[in-house]
Coordinates of C-alpha atoms in Angstrom, one line a residue:
Chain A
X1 CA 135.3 61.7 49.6
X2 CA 132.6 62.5 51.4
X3 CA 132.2 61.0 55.1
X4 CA 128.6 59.8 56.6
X5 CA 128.3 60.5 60.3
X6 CA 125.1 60.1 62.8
X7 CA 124.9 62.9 65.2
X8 CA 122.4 61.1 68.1
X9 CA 119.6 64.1 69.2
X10 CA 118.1 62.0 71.6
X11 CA 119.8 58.9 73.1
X12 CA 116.8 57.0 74.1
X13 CA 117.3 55.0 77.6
X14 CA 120.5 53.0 76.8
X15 CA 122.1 53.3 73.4
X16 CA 125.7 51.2 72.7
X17 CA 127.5 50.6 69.8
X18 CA 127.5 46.3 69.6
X19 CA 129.9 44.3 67.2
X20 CA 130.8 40.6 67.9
X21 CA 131.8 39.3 71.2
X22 CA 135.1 39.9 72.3
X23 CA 136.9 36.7 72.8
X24 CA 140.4 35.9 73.9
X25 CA 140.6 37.8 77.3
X26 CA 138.2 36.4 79.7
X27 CA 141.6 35.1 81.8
X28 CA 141.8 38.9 82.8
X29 CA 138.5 39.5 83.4
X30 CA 137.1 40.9 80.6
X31 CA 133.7 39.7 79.2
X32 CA 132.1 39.1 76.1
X33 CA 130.0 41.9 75.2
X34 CA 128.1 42.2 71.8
X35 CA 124.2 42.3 70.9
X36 CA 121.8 41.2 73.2
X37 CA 119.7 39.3 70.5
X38 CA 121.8 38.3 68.0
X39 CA 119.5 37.0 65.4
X40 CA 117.7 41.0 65.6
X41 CA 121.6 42.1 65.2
X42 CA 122.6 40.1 62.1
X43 CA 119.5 40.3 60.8
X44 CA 119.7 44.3 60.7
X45 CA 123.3 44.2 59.4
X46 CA 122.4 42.0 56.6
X47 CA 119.6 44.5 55.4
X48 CA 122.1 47.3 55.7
X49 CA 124.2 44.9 53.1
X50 CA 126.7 44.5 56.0
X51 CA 128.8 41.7 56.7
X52 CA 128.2 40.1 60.3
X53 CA 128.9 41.8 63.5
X54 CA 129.3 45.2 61.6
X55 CA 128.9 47.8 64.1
X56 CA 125.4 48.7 64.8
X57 CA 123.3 50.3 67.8
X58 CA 121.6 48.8 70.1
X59 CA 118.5 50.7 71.2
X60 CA 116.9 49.9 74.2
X61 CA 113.4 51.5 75.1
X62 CA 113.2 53.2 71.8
X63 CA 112.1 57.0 72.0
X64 CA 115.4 57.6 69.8
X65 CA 116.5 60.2 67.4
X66 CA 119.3 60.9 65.5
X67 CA 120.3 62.8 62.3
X68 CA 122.2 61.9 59.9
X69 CA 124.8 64.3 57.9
X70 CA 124.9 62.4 54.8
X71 CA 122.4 60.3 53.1
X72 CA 122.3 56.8 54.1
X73 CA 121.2 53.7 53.8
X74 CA 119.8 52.2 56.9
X75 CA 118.1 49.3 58.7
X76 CA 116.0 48.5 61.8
X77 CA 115.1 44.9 63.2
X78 CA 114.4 44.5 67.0
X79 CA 111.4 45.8 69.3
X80 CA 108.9 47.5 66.5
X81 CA 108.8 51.1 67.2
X82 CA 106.8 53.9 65.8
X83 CA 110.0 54.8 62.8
X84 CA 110.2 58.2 60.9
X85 CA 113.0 58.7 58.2
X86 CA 113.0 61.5 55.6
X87 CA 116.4 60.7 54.6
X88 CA 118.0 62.6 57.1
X89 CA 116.4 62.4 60.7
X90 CA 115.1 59.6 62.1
X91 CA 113.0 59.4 65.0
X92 CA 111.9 56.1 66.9
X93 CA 109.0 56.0 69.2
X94 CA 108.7 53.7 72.1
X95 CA 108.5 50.2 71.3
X96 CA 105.4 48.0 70.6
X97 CA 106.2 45.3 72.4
X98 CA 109.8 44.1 73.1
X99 CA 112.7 46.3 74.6
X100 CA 115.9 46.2 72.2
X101 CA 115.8 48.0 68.7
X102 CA 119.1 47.5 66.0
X103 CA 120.0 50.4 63.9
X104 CA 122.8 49.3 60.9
X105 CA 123.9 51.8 58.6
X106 CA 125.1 50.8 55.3
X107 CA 129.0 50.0 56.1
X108 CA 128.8 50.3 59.5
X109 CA 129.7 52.4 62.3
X110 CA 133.4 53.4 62.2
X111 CA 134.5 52.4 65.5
X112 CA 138.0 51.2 66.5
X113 CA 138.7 47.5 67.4
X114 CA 139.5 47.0 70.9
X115 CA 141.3 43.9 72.6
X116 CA 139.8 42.4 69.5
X117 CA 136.3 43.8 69.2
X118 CA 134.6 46.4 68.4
X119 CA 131.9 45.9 71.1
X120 CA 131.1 48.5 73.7
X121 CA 132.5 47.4 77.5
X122 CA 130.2 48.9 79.6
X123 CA 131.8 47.7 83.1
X124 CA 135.4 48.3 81.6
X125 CA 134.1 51.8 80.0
X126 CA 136.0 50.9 76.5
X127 CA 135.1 49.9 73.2
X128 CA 132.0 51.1 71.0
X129 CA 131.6 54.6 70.8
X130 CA 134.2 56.2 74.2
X131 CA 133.7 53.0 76.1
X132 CA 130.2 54.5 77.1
X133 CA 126.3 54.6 76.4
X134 CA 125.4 57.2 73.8
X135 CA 124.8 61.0 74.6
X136 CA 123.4 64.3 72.9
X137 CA 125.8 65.1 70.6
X138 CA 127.7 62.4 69.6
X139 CA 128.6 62.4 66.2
X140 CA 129.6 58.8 65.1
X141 CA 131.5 58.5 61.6
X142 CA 129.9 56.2 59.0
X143 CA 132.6 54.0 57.1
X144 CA 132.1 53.7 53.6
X145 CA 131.2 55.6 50.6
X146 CA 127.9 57.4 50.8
X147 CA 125.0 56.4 48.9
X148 CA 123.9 58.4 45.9
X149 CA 120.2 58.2 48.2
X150 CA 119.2 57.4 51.5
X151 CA 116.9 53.9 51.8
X152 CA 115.8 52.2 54.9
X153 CA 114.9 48.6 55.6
X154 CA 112.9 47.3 58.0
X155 CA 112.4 44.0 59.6
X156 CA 110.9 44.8 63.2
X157 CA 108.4 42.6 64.7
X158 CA 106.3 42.2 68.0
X159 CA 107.6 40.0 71.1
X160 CA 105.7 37.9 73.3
X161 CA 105.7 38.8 77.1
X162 CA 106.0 35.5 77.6
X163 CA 108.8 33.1 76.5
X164 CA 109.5 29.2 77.0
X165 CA 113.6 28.4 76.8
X166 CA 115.4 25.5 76.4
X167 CA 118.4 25.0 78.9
X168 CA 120.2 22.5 79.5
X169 CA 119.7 20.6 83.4
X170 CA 122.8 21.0 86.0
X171 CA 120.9 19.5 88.8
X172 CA 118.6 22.3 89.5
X173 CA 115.7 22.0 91.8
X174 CA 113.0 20.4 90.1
X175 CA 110.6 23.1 90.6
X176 CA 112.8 25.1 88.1
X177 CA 111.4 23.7 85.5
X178 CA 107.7 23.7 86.7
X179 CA 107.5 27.5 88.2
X180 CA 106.5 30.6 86.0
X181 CA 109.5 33.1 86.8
X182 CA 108.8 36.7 86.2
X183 CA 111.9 39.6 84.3
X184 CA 112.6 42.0 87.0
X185 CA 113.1 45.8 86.7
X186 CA 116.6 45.2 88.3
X187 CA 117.3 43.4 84.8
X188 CA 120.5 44.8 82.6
X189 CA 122.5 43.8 80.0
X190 CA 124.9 41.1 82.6
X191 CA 121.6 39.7 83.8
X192 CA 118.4 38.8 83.6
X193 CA 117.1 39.0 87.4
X194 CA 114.2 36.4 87.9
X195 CA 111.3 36.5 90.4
X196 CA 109.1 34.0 91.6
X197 CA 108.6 31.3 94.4
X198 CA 112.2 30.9 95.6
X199 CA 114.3 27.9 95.3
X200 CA 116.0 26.0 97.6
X201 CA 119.7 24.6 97.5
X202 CA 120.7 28.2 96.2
X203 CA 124.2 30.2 97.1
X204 CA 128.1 30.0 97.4
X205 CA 130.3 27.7 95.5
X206 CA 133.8 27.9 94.8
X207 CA 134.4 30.9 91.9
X208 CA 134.3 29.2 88.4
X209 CA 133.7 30.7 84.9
X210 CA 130.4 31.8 84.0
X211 CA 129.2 33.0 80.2
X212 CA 126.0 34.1 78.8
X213 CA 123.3 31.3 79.4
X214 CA 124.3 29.8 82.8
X215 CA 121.3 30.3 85.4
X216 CA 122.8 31.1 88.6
X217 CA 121.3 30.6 92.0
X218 CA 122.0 32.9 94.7
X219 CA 120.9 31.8 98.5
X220 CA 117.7 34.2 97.8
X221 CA 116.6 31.4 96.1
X222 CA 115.6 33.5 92.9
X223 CA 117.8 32.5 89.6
X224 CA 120.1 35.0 87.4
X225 CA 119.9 34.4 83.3
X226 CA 123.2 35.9 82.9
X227 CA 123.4 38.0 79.3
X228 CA 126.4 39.5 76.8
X229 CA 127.3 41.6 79.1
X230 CA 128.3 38.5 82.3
X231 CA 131.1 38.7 83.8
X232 CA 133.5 36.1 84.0
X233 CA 133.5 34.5 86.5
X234 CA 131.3 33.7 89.7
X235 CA 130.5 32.2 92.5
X236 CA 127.1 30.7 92.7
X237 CA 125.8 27.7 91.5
X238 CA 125.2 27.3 88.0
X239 CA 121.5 25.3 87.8
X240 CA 121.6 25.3 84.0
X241 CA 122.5 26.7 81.1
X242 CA 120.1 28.3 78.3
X243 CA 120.5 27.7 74.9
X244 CA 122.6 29.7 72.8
X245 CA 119.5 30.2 70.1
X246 CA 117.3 30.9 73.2
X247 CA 118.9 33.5 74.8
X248 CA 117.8 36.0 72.2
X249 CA 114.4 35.9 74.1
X250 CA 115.9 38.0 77.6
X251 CA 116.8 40.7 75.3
X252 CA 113.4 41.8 74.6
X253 CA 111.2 40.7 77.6
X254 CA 109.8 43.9 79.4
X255 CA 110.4 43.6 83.4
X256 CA 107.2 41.5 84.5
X257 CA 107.3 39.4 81.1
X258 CA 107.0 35.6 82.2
X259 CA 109.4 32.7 81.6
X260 CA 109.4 28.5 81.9
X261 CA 112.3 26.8 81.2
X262 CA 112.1 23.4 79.1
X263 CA 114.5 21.1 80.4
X264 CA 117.0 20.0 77.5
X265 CA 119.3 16.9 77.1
X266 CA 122.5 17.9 76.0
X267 CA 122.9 15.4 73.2
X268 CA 119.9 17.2 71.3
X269 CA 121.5 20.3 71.2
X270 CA 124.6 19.2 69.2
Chain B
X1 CA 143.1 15.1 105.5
X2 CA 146.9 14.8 104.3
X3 CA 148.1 16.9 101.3
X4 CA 151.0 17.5 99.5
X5 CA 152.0 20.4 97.1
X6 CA 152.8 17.3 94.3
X7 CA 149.7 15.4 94.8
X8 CA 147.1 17.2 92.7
X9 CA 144.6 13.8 92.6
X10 CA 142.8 12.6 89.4
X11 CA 140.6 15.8 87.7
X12 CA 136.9 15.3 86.7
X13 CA 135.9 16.7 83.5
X14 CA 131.9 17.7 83.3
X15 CA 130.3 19.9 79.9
X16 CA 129.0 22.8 80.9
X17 CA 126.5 24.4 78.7
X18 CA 127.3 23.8 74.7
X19 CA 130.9 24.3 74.2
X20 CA 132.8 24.5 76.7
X21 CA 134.2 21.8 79.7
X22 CA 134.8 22.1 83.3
X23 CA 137.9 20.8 84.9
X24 CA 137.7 19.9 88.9
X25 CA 141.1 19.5 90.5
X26 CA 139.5 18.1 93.4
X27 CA 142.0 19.4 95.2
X28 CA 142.2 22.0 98.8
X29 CA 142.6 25.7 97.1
X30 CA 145.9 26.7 97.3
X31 CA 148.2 29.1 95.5
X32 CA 150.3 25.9 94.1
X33 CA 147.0 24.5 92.5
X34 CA 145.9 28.3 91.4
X35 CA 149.4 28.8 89.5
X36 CA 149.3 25.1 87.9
X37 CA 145.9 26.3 86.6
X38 CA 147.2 29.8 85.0
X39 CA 149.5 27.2 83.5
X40 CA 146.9 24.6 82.0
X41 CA 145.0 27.5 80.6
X42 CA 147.7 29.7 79.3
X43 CA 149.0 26.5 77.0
X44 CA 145.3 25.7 76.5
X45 CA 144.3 29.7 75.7
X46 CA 147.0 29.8 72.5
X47 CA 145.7 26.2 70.9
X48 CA 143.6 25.7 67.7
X49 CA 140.2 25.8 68.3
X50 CA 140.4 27.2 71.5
X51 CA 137.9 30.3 72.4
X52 CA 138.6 31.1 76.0
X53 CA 140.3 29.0 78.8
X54 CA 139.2 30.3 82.6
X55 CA 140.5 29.6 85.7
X56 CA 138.5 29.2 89.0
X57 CA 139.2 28.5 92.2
X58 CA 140.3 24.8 92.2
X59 CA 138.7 24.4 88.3
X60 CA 139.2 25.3 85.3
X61 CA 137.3 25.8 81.9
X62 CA 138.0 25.3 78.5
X63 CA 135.3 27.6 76.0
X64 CA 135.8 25.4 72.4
X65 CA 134.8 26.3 69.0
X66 CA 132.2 23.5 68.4
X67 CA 133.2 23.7 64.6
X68 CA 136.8 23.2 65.1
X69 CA 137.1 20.4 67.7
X70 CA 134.5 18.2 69.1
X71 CA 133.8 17.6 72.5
X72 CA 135.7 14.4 73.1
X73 CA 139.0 16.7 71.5
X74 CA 138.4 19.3 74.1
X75 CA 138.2 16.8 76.6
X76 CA 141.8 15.4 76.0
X77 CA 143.0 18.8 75.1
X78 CA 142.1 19.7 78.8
X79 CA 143.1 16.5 81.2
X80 CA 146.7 17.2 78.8
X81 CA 147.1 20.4 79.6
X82 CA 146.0 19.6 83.2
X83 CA 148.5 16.7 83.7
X84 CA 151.3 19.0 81.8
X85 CA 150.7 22.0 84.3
X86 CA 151.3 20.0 86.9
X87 CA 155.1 18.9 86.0
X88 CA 155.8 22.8 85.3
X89 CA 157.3 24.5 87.9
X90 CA 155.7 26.3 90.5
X91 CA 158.2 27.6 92.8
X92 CA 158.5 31.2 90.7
X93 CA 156.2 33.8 89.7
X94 CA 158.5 36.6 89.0
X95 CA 159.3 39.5 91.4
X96 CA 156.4 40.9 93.2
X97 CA 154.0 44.1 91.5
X98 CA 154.2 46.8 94.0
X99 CA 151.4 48.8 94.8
X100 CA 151.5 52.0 96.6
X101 CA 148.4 53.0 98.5
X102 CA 146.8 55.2 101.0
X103 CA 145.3 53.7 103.9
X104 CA 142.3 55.1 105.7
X105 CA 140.4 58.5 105.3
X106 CA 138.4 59.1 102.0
X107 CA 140.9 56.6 100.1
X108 CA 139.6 54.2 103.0
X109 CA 136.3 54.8 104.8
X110 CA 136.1 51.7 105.8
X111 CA 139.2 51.0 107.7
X112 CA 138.4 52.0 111.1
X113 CA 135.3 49.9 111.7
X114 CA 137.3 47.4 110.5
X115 CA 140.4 47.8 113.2
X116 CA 137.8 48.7 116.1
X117 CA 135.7 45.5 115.4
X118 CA 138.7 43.6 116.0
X119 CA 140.2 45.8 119.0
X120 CA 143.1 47.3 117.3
X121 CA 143.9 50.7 116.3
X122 CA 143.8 51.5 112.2
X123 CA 147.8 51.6 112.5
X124 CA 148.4 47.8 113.9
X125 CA 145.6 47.0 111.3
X126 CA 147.7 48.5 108.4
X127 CA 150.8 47.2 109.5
X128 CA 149.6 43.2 109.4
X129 CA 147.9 44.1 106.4
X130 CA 151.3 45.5 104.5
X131 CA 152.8 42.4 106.1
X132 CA 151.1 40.0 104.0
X133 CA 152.5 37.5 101.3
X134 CA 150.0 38.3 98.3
X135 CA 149.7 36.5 95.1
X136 CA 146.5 36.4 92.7
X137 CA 144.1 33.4 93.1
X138 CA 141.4 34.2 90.4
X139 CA 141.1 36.5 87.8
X140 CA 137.1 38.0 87.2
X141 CA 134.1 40.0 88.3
X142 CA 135.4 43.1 86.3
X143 CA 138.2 43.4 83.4
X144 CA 141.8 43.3 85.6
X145 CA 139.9 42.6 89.2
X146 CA 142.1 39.6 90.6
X147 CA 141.2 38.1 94.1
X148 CA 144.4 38.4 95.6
X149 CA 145.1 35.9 98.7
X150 CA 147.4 35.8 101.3
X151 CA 145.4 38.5 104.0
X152 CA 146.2 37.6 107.6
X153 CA 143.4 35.5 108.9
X154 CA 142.4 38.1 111.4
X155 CA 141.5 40.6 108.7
X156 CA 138.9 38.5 106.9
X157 CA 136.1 40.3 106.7
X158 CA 132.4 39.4 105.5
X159 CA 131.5 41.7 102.9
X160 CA 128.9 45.0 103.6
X161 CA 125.7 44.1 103.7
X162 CA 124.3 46.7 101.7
X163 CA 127.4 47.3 98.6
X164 CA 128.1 50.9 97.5
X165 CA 126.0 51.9 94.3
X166 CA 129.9 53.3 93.3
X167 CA 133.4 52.4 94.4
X168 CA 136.3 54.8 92.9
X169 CA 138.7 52.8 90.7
X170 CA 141.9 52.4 92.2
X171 CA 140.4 51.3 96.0
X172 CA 141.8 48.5 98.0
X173 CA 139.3 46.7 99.7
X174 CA 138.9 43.4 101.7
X175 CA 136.3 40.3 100.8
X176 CA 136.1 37.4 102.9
X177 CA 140.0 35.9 102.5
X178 CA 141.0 38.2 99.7
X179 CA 142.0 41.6 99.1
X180 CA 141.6 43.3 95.6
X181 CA 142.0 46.7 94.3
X182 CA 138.9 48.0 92.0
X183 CA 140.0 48.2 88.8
X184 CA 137.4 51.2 87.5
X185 CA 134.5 52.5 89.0
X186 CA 132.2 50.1 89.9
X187 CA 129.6 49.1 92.6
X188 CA 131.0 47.3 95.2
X189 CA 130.5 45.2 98.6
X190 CA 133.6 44.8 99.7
X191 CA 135.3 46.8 102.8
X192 CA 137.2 49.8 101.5
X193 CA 140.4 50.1 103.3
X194 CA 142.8 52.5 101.1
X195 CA 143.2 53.5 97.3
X196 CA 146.2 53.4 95.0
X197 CA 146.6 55.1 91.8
X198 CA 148.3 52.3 89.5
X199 CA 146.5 51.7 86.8
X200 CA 145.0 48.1 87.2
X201 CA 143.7 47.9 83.7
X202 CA 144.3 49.6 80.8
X203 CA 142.8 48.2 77.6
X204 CA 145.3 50.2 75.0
X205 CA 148.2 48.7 77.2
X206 CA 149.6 45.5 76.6
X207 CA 149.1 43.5 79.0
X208 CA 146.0 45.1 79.5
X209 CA 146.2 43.8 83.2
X210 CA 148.5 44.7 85.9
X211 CA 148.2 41.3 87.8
X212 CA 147.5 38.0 86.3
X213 CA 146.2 34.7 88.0
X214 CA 149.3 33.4 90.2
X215 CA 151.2 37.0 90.5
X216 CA 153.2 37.8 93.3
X217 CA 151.6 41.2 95.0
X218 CA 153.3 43.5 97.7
X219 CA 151.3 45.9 98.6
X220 CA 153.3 49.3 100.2
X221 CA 152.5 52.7 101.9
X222 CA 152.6 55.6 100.0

């Protein structure tokens, strides 16, 4: 049988193989991982004709190429990029608007499972593709048969720079909810770094767990979205917590993109 | 305020975010309370329904499958395994894990400044540092990092004001009260005293972890 592989010619920014979140080990430290936005994720994987959290990339910045040695069947959902595909090579441009761009190949990217996932560790340097981002060179092995002919799918679409959450109130300062926070560039994949007119009451509590979602707020006064990548646990207070269905929004605001938070009552979100 | 290792007080149990409950002992941080927890969410990590169960300093939470158990479940799950972990046994945690390290130098640029702010020579510095009684607090910040406590109270130090963009795996440094050993490369804030080479974390080993919340650590010169 023939085997599909991806040989990446241009890595783009930050490339990572993503899978589903790696659960069951945050008592030793080690985080969840996984796509940034997860509706863009599952939505590429189910074009592909891929079960959830098949291995995909996750493209950040576009300006991505790659070539593939056998024909395949691919799609794209994420930040809308400028796409070329002949079958073989396919070149992204940068994006439109939003940051983050998912590449699924039919049957997936033939990664091992690690602790339980298949995710990319960035901080712990395993999982994904070498425990790293992706360079030059790679070649990634496709799993699955190959397709008598390539196709590609595509479900891209434009992001707002601005975005209103939902998050749910742990006594945070009541201007919180009424300030305009800007993305800063100091953003990455364990945070979403906020700037704006600080807060008061920020700083030092006693360590707790932390996940994806929990607003931190250091003594600067200026409050941390932490993301996928989190770890686990920390030591600031924890003003609120976004929405699981809103946190998709961090993944593709550009640094200066604009954010309110809607205060949310717990009891709605069930 | 009195305190005794037995009285561990009445919890409080608060949601935090949308599936998963926080557990405040209430109680002074200590390493009795810090083991107790590693119990609570060692019985609470294997149950049904159970994602994740963390332990902080003095608190602990339980991540819940939303699908599998409700909220009012999870709540009873954790006071159980709470009240349960505090009849278990405390006095034990196993023989200490050694770790061999290098004090000072390149393994420990920071070690000097440390002794001479405090008027001692890197030696006597070393010395009450080896002569510490060392078990793990809190497990987090990086896969296998554990906040190990125990440091002699006159080798606190504040962490550096401006943290190192990258710290080699295997150094030992200082933070406030604790002492950890980085794990992997990683940025870092905390005072770099010496280096060892175990291997604190190794994700194709099983444990994965060298230390675990409540672990006994002796730290030697190699």
């Amino acid at each position: 049988m023939r085997r599909a592989s991806l040989e990446i010619v241009r890595p783009g920014l930050q490339t990572i193989v993503v899978a589903g979140p790696r659960t069951g080990y945050r008592s030793i430290g080690v985080g969840l991982s996984g796509a940034l936005d997860a509706r863009a994720f599952a939505l590429a994987n189910a074009l592909a004709g891929n079960a959830p959290n098949t291995p995909a990339l996750e493209i950040a910045h576009g300006s991505f190429s790659a070539r593939f040695i056998c024909p395949a069947h691919i799609a794209l959902a994420g930040a809308d990029c400028e796409v070329r595909f002949d079958g073989v090579t396919l070149a992204l441009g940068p994006p439109r608007s939003g940051i983050r761009t998912y590449l699924a190949v039919r049957g997936g990217f033939d990664v091992p499972f690690v602790m339980g996932s298949q995710s990319t560790d960035l901080r712990g340097a395993f999982g994904g593709w070498r425990g790293r981002a992706l360079r030059a060179g790679d070649l990634l092995p496709v799993a699955g048969p190959v397709p008598q002919e390539a196709a590609n799918e595509r479900a891209m679409r434009a992001y707002p720079t601005e975005a209103v959450v939902r998050a749910i109130d742990r006594a945070a300062p009541p201007e919180f909810w009424t300030r305009v926070w800007r993305v800063s560039h100091a953003s990455n994949r364990m945070g979403s770094r906020l700037q704006g007119d600080p807060l008061a009451g920020g700083g030092g509590v006693d360590s707790h767990a932390v996940f994806p979602g929990v607003v931190q707020l250091p003594a600067g006064g200026e409050p941390i979205v932490l993301l996928a990548d989190a770890q686990t646990t920390g030591g600031y207070r924890a003003i609120a917590t976004v929405l699981s269905a809103d946190l998709d929004a961090f993944a593709q605001l550009p640094a200066g993109g604009a954010v309110r938070f809607e205060k949310w009552c717990l009891d709605d979100a069930d | 305020m009195a305190f005794s290792m037995g009285d561990f007080g009445a919890p409080n149990i608060v949601r935090f975010g949308e599936a998963a409950l926080v557990l405040e002992t209430g109680q002074v941080p200590s390493i009795a309370i810090q083991r107790a927890l590693g119990r609570a969410a060692a019985a609470l990590q294997t149950a049904n329904g159970t994602i994740d169960a963390v332990a902080g300093i003095g608190n602990l939470t339980l991540f819940y499958d939303p699908v599998r158990i409700d909220a009012e479940s999870a709540r009873a799950r954790l006071a159980g395994a709470w009240q349960g972990a505090q009849r278990g046994e405390t006095a034990s945690a196993g023989a200490p894990v050694e770790i061999p390290v290098r004090f000072g130098g390149e393994d420990g640029p920071d070690l000097e400044a440390l002794a001479s702010a405090r008027g001692i020579d890197a030696e006597t510095f070393v010395t009450r540092y080896l002569a510490g009684d060392y078990a793990v607090y809190v497990m987090g910040f990086a896969p296998g990092f554990a906040y190990i406590g125990g440091l002699d109270s006159s080798l606190h130090a504040a962490r550096r004001t401006e943290p190192r963009a990258r710290v080699p795996a295997g150094s030992v440094a200082i933070g406030g009260a604790f002492t950890a050993v980085y794990p992997l490369e990683s940025p870092g804030g905390w005072n770099i005293i010496g280096r060892t080479e175990r291997a604190l974390f190794d994700p194709q080993r099983m444990p994965a972890s060298l230390l675990e919340l409540g672990a006994r650590v002796r730290f030697v010169r190699l």
